[in-house]
mmCIF file of N, CA, C and O in Angstrom:
data_model
loop_
_atom_site.group_PDB
_atom_site.id
_atom_site.type_symbol
_atom_site.label_atom_id
_atom_site.label_comp_id
_atom_site.label_asym_id
_atom_site.label_seq_id
_atom_site.Cartn_x
_atom_site.Cartn_y
_atom_site.Cartn_z
ATOM 1 N N MET A 1 -31.232 -2.658 -3.929
ATOM 2 C CA MET A 1 -30.662 -4.005 -4.128
ATOM 3 C C MET A 1 -30.549 -4.412 -5.608
ATOM 4 O O MET A 1 -29.495 -4.942 -5.842
ATOM 5 N N LEU A 2 -31.493 -4.141 -6.316
ATOM 6 C CA LEU A 2 -31.417 -4.533 -7.672
ATOM 7 C C LEU A 2 -30.325 -3.596 -8.584
ATOM 8 O O LEU A 2 -29.557 -3.932 -9.342
ATOM 9 N N THR A 3 -30.082 -2.338 -8.118
ATOM 10 C CA THR A 3 -29.117 -1.565 -8.560
ATOM 11 C C THR A 3 -27.673 -2.129 -8.265
ATOM 12 O O THR A 3 -26.820 -2.101 -8.930
ATOM 13 N N ASN A 4 -27.658 -2.702 -6.937
ATOM 14 C CA ASN A 4 -26.394 -3.156 -6.511
ATOM 15 C C ASN A 4 -26.059 -4.352 -7.295
ATOM 16 O O ASN A 4 -24.763 -4.518 -7.689
ATOM 17 N N ILE A 5 -27.049 -5.237 -7.503
ATOM 18 C CA ILE A 5 -26.639 -6.345 -8.408
ATOM 19 C C ILE A 5 -26.237 -6.063 -9.834
ATOM 20 O O ILE A 5 -25.289 -6.397 -10.457
ATOM 21 N N LYS A 6 -27.066 -4.886 -10.448
ATOM 22 C CA LYS A 6 -26.652 -4.431 -11.640
ATOM 23 C C LYS A 6 -25.309 -3.926 -11.686
ATOM 24 O O LYS A 6 -24.616 -4.133 -12.746
ATOM 25 N N ASN A 7 -24.968 -3.202 -10.813
ATOM 26 C CA ASN A 7 -23.450 -2.505 -10.837
ATOM 27 C C ASN A 7 -22.420 -3.708 -10.688
ATOM 28 O O ASN A 7 -21.401 -3.613 -11.386
ATOM 29 N N LYS A 8 -22.660 -4.684 -9.862
ATOM 30 C CA LYS A 8 -21.611 -5.883 -9.986
ATOM 31 C C LYS A 8 -21.726 -6.554 -11.137
ATOM 32 O O LYS A 8 -20.554 -6.856 -11.735
ATOM 33 N N VAL A 9 -22.793 -6.804 -11.817
ATOM 34 C CA VAL A 9 -22.735 -7.504 -13.090
ATOM 35 C C VAL A 9 -21.983 -6.553 -14.122
ATOM 36 O O VAL A 9 -21.052 -7.087 -14.889
ATOM 37 N N VAL A 10 -22.409 -5.278 -14.212
ATOM 38 C CA VAL A 10 -21.853 -4.350 -15.185
ATOM 39 C C VAL A 10 -20.090 -4.288 -14.866
ATOM 40 O O VAL A 10 -19.271 -4.458 -15.827
ATOM 41 N N LYS A 11 -19.842 -4.292 -13.596
ATOM 42 C CA LYS A 11 -18.367 -4.454 -13.272
ATOM 43 C C LYS A 11 -17.707 -5.712 -13.698
ATOM 44 O O LYS A 11 -16.581 -5.666 -14.187
ATOM 45 N N PHE A 12 -18.351 -6.806 -13.569
ATOM 46 C CA PHE A 12 -17.751 -8.154 -13.788
ATOM 47 C C PHE A 12 -17.582 -8.291 -15.291
ATOM 48 O O PHE A 12 -16.538 -8.639 -15.802
ATOM 49 N N ILE A 13 -18.755 -7.805 -16.113
ATOM 50 C CA ILE A 13 -18.690 -8.018 -17.566
ATOM 51 C C ILE A 13 -17.542 -6.917 -18.156
ATOM 52 O O ILE A 13 -16.868 -7.270 -19.094
ATOM 53 N N SER A 14 -17.323 -5.844 -17.459
ATOM 54 C CA SER A 14 -16.377 -4.832 -18.060
ATOM 55 C C SER A 14 -15.006 -5.125 -17.708
ATOM 56 O O SER A 14 -14.064 -4.808 -18.311
ATOM 57 N N ASP A 15 -14.770 -6.056 -16.629
ATOM 58 C CA ASP A 15 -13.516 -6.528 -16.317
ATOM 59 C C ASP A 15 -12.850 -7.524 -17.388
ATOM 60 O O ASP A 15 -13.776 -8.300 -17.963
ATOM 61 N N ARG A 16 -11.673 -7.471 -17.603
ATOM 62 C CA ARG A 16 -11.320 -8.334 -18.927
ATOM 63 C C ARG A 16 -11.298 -9.766 -18.585
ATOM 64 O O ARG A 16 -11.954 -10.549 -19.346
ATOM 65 N N LYS A 17 -11.237 -10.261 -17.454
ATOM 66 C CA LYS A 17 -11.341 -11.750 -16.931
ATOM 67 C C LYS A 17 -12.887 -12.134 -17.117
ATOM 68 O O LYS A 17 -13.384 -13.143 -17.513
ATOM 69 N N GLY A 18 -13.679 -11.077 -16.439
ATOM 70 C CA GLY A 18 -15.326 -11.397 -16.708
ATOM 71 C C GLY A 18 -15.799 -11.621 -18.022
ATOM 72 O O GLY A 18 -16.524 -12.322 -18.349
ATOM 73 N N SER A 19 -15.345 -10.650 -18.868
ATOM 74 C CA SER A 19 -15.734 -10.542 -20.217
ATOM 75 C C SER A 19 -15.270 -11.918 -20.987
ATOM 76 O O SER A 19 -15.961 -12.421 -21.760
ATOM 77 N N ASP A 20 -14.035 -12.515 -20.806
ATOM 78 C CA ASP A 20 -13.560 -13.667 -21.243
ATOM 79 C C ASP A 20 -14.385 -14.839 -20.688
ATOM 80 O O ASP A 20 -14.733 -15.664 -21.600
ATOM 81 N N VAL A 21 -14.751 -14.844 -19.403
ATOM 82 C CA VAL A 21 -15.630 -15.887 -18.913
ATOM 83 C C VAL A 21 -17.090 -15.949 -19.677
ATOM 84 O O VAL A 21 -17.417 -16.932 -20.060
ATOM 85 N N VAL A 22 -17.528 -14.637 -19.945
ATOM 86 C CA VAL A 22 -19.032 -14.641 -20.470
ATOM 87 C C VAL A 22 -18.736 -15.064 -21.810
ATOM 88 O O VAL A 22 -19.666 -15.814 -22.377
ATOM 89 N N THR A 23 -17.638 -14.791 -22.529
ATOM 90 C CA THR A 23 -17.563 -15.190 -23.961
ATOM 91 C C THR A 23 -17.355 -16.670 -24.028
ATOM 92 O O THR A 23 -18.095 -17.239 -24.942
ATOM 93 N N VAL A 24 -16.610 -17.311 -23.116
ATOM 94 C CA VAL A 24 -16.477 -18.637 -23.313
ATOM 95 C C VAL A 24 -17.751 -19.256 -22.958
ATOM 96 O O VAL A 24 -17.969 -20.345 -23.843
ATOM 97 N N VAL A 25 -18.443 -18.893 -22.046
ATOM 98 C CA VAL A 25 -19.759 -19.591 -21.637
ATOM 99 C C VAL A 25 -20.723 -19.424 -22.746
ATOM 100 O O VAL A 25 -21.448 -20.404 -23.133
ATOM 101 N N ALA A 26 -20.746 -18.358 -23.388
ATOM 102 C CA ALA A 26 -21.649 -18.083 -24.521
ATOM 103 C C ALA A 26 -21.299 -19.053 -25.661
ATOM 104 O O ALA A 26 -22.242 -19.652 -26.406
ATOM 105 N N ILE A 27 -19.978 -19.248 -25.989
ATOM 106 C CA ILE A 27 -19.575 -20.158 -27.168
ATOM 107 C C ILE A 27 -19.932 -21.591 -26.958
ATOM 108 O O ILE A 27 -20.414 -22.240 -27.741
ATOM 109 N N ILE A 28 -19.678 -21.958 -25.654
ATOM 110 C CA ILE A 28 -19.847 -23.372 -25.151
ATOM 111 C C ILE A 28 -21.449 -23.623 -25.324
ATOM 112 O O ILE A 28 -21.949 -24.518 -25.803
ATOM 113 N N ALA A 29 -22.252 -22.623 -24.847
ATOM 114 C CA ALA A 29 -23.729 -22.749 -24.969
ATOM 115 C C ALA A 29 -24.273 -22.850 -26.409
ATOM 116 O O ALA A 29 -25.013 -23.647 -26.662
ATOM 117 N N PHE A 30 -23.767 -22.062 -27.090
ATOM 118 C CA PHE A 30 -24.055 -22.027 -28.479
ATOM 119 C C PHE A 30 -23.644 -23.237 -29.224
ATOM 120 O O PHE A 30 -24.366 -23.942 -29.945
ATOM 121 N N ALA A 31 -22.504 -23.753 -28.929
ATOM 122 C CA ALA A 31 -22.046 -25.029 -29.581
ATOM 123 C C ALA A 31 -22.901 -26.299 -29.061
ATOM 124 O O ALA A 31 -23.355 -26.995 -30.003
ATOM 125 N N VAL A 32 -23.179 -26.336 -27.855
ATOM 126 C CA VAL A 32 -24.156 -27.306 -27.110
ATOM 127 C C VAL A 32 -25.550 -27.228 -27.891
ATOM 128 O O VAL A 32 -26.083 -28.196 -28.392
ATOM 129 N N ALA A 33 -26.020 -26.064 -28.096
ATOM 130 C CA ALA A 33 -27.460 -25.875 -28.604
ATOM 131 C C ALA A 33 -27.333 -26.264 -30.244
ATOM 132 O O ALA A 33 -28.200 -26.927 -30.733
ATOM 133 N N VAL A 34 -26.367 -25.939 -30.893
ATOM 134 C CA VAL A 34 -26.205 -26.508 -32.302
ATOM 135 C C VAL A 34 -25.943 -27.826 -32.397
ATOM 136 O O VAL A 34 -26.803 -28.506 -33.289
ATOM 137 N N ILE A 35 -25.402 -28.651 -31.509
ATOM 138 C CA ILE A 35 -25.149 -29.956 -31.606
ATOM 139 C C ILE A 35 -26.549 -30.744 -31.296
ATOM 140 O O ILE A 35 -26.770 -31.625 -31.843
ATOM 141 N N LEU A 36 -27.184 -30.172 -30.148
ATOM 142 C CA LEU A 36 -28.371 -30.794 -29.810
ATOM 143 C C LEU A 36 -29.619 -30.673 -30.875
ATOM 144 O O LEU A 36 -30.336 -31.462 -31.203
ATOM 145 N N PHE A 37 -29.452 -29.450 -31.611
ATOM 146 C CA PHE A 37 -30.586 -29.077 -32.464
ATOM 147 C C PHE A 37 -30.189 -29.841 -33.818
ATOM 148 O O PHE A 37 -31.068 -30.050 -34.591
ATOM 149 N N ALA A 38 -29.027 -30.227 -34.004
ATOM 150 C CA ALA A 38 -28.614 -30.918 -35.256
ATOM 151 C C ALA A 38 -28.992 -32.388 -35.331
ATOM 152 O O ALA A 38 -29.304 -32.815 -36.379
ATOM 153 N N LEU A 39 -29.080 -32.890 -34.140
ATOM 154 C CA LEU A 39 -29.424 -34.304 -34.024
ATOM 155 C C LEU A 39 -30.913 -34.611 -34.435
ATOM 156 O O LEU A 39 -31.981 -33.922 -33.672
ATOM 157 N N PRO A 40 -31.466 -35.213 -35.397
ATOM 158 C CA PRO A 40 -32.864 -35.331 -35.636
ATOM 159 C C PRO A 40 -33.774 -35.691 -34.495
ATOM 160 O O PRO A 40 -34.769 -35.160 -34.342
ATOM 161 N N THR A 41 -33.240 -36.627 -33.867
ATOM 162 C CA THR A 41 -34.105 -37.178 -32.560
ATOM 163 C C THR A 41 -34.392 -36.065 -31.452
ATOM 164 O O THR A 41 -35.403 -35.874 -30.866
ATOM 165 N N THR A 42 -33.168 -35.383 -31.245
ATOM 166 C CA THR A 42 -33.276 -34.322 -30.206
ATOM 167 C C THR A 42 -34.088 -33.101 -30.724
ATOM 168 O O THR A 42 -34.786 -32.547 -30.027
ATOM 169 N N ARG A 43 -33.842 -32.820 -32.084
ATOM 170 C CA ARG A 43 -34.602 -31.668 -32.640
ATOM 171 C C ARG A 43 -36.086 -32.071 -32.503
ATOM 172 O O ARG A 43 -36.895 -31.181 -32.029
ATOM 173 N N GLU A 44 -36.650 -33.201 -32.883
ATOM 174 C CA GLU A 44 -37.964 -33.623 -32.686
ATOM 175 C C GLU A 44 -38.542 -33.627 -31.288
ATOM 176 O O GLU A 44 -39.552 -33.095 -31.123
ATOM 177 N N ALA A 45 -37.703 -34.004 -30.436
ATOM 178 C CA ALA A 45 -38.012 -33.927 -28.873
ATOM 179 C C ALA A 45 -38.124 -32.445 -28.535
ATOM 180 O O ALA A 45 -39.014 -32.215 -27.683
ATOM 181 N N ILE A 46 -37.365 -31.564 -28.873
ATOM 182 C CA ILE A 46 -37.261 -30.326 -28.414
ATOM 183 C C ILE A 46 -38.510 -29.626 -29.015
ATOM 184 O O ILE A 46 -39.385 -28.842 -28.162
ATOM 185 N N VAL A 47 -38.942 -29.896 -30.281
ATOM 186 C CA VAL A 47 -40.079 -29.182 -30.865
ATOM 187 C C VAL A 47 -41.263 -29.648 -30.337
ATOM 188 O O VAL A 47 -42.209 -28.986 -29.952
ATOM 189 N N ASN A 48 -41.325 -31.157 -29.936
ATOM 190 C CA ASN A 48 -42.525 -31.618 -29.297
ATOM 191 C C ASN A 48 -42.606 -31.231 -27.818
ATOM 192 O O ASN A 48 -43.830 -30.708 -27.454
ATOM 193 N N PHE A 49 -41.458 -30.842 -27.058
ATOM 194 C CA PHE A 49 -41.602 -30.290 -25.814
ATOM 195 C C PHE A 49 -42.088 -28.883 -25.809
ATOM 196 O O PHE A 49 -43.045 -28.596 -25.138
ATOM 197 N N VAL A 50 -41.714 -28.206 -26.722
ATOM 198 C CA VAL A 50 -42.129 -26.610 -26.785
ATOM 199 C C VAL A 50 -43.509 -26.553 -27.331
ATOM 200 O O VAL A 50 -44.300 -25.766 -26.768
ATOM 201 N N SER A 51 -43.876 -27.331 -28.107
ATOM 202 C CA SER A 51 -45.331 -27.403 -28.673
ATOM 203 C C SER A 51 -46.235 -27.804 -27.432
ATOM 204 O O SER A 51 -47.306 -27.246 -27.172
ATOM 205 N N ASN A 52 -45.784 -28.866 -26.708
ATOM 206 C CA ASN A 52 -46.663 -29.355 -25.598
ATOM 207 C C ASN A 52 -46.824 -28.140 -24.485
ATOM 208 O O ASN A 52 -47.950 -27.936 -23.968
ATOM 209 N N VAL A 53 -45.586 -27.469 -24.239
ATOM 210 C CA VAL A 53 -45.693 -26.422 -23.336
ATOM 211 C C VAL A 53 -46.543 -25.364 -23.741
ATOM 212 O O VAL A 53 -47.383 -24.731 -22.886
ATOM 213 N N MET A 54 -46.417 -24.860 -25.080
ATOM 214 C CA MET A 54 -47.278 -23.903 -25.515
ATOM 215 C C MET A 54 -48.725 -24.202 -25.509
ATOM 216 O O MET A 54 -49.859 -23.358 -25.152
ATOM 217 N N SER A 55 -49.112 -25.599 -25.800
ATOM 218 C CA SER A 55 -50.484 -25.936 -25.634
ATOM 219 C C SER A 55 -51.043 -25.943 -24.403
ATOM 220 O O SER A 55 -52.152 -25.338 -24.106
ATOM 221 N N LYS A 56 -50.166 -26.276 -23.267
ATOM 222 C CA LYS A 56 -50.603 -26.172 -21.963
ATOM 223 C C LYS A 56 -50.818 -24.840 -21.497
ATOM 224 O O LYS A 56 -51.789 -24.502 -20.783
ATOM 225 N N LEU A 57 -49.899 -24.021 -21.841
ATOM 226 C CA LEU A 57 -50.156 -22.616 -21.465
ATOM 227 C C LEU A 57 -51.252 -21.833 -22.102
ATOM 228 O O LEU A 57 -52.006 -21.107 -21.550
ATOM 229 N N THR A 58 -51.525 -22.176 -23.463
ATOM 230 C CA THR A 58 -52.807 -21.656 -24.069
ATOM 231 C C THR A 58 -54.053 -22.187 -23.391
ATOM 232 O O THR A 58 -54.838 -21.406 -23.149
ATOM 233 N N SER A 59 -54.101 -23.594 -23.075
ATOM 234 C CA SER A 59 -55.361 -23.974 -22.385
ATOM 235 C C SER A 59 -55.407 -23.468 -21.159
ATOM 236 O O SER A 59 -56.644 -23.169 -20.563
ATOM 237 N N THR A 60 -54.315 -23.134 -20.341
ATOM 238 C CA THR A 60 -54.455 -22.720 -19.034
ATOM 239 C C THR A 60 -54.912 -21.126 -19.072
ATOM 240 O O THR A 60 -55.681 -20.746 -18.325
ATOM 241 N N ALA A 61 -54.540 -20.483 -20.118
ATOM 242 C CA ALA A 61 -54.805 -19.207 -20.179
ATOM 243 C C ALA A 61 -56.243 -19.042 -20.558
ATOM 244 O O ALA A 61 -56.895 -17.895 -20.164
ATOM 245 N N VAL A 62 -56.826 -19.848 -21.365
ATOM 246 C CA VAL A 62 -58.219 -19.870 -21.949
ATOM 247 C C VAL A 62 -59.157 -20.361 -20.847
ATOM 248 O O VAL A 62 -60.247 -19.821 -20.557
ATOM 249 N N GLY A 63 -58.519 -21.079 -19.770
ATOM 250 C CA GLY A 63 -59.402 -21.663 -18.708
ATOM 251 C C GLY A 63 -59.872 -22.983 -18.756
ATOM 252 O O GLY A 63 -60.787 -23.565 -18.197
ATOM 253 N N ASN A 64 -59.311 -23.786 -19.750
ATOM 254 C CA ASN A 64 -59.811 -25.353 -19.853
ATOM 255 C C ASN A 64 -59.006 -26.146 -18.884
ATOM 256 O O ASN A 64 -58.071 -25.935 -18.520
#
């Protein structure tokens, strides 16, 4: 089943229209990420969120 999915993804990406779709989605995702990270309040919120997640993961791994 995993091989079947892999083959379909490879076929989609190697197709001209498929590769164009992947390129457009990647460009849009990159632009949105740059815009969100460029805003100071958003950047601070993202950093705080990641910090909180990492703290919780660390405390869970340690067993606290």
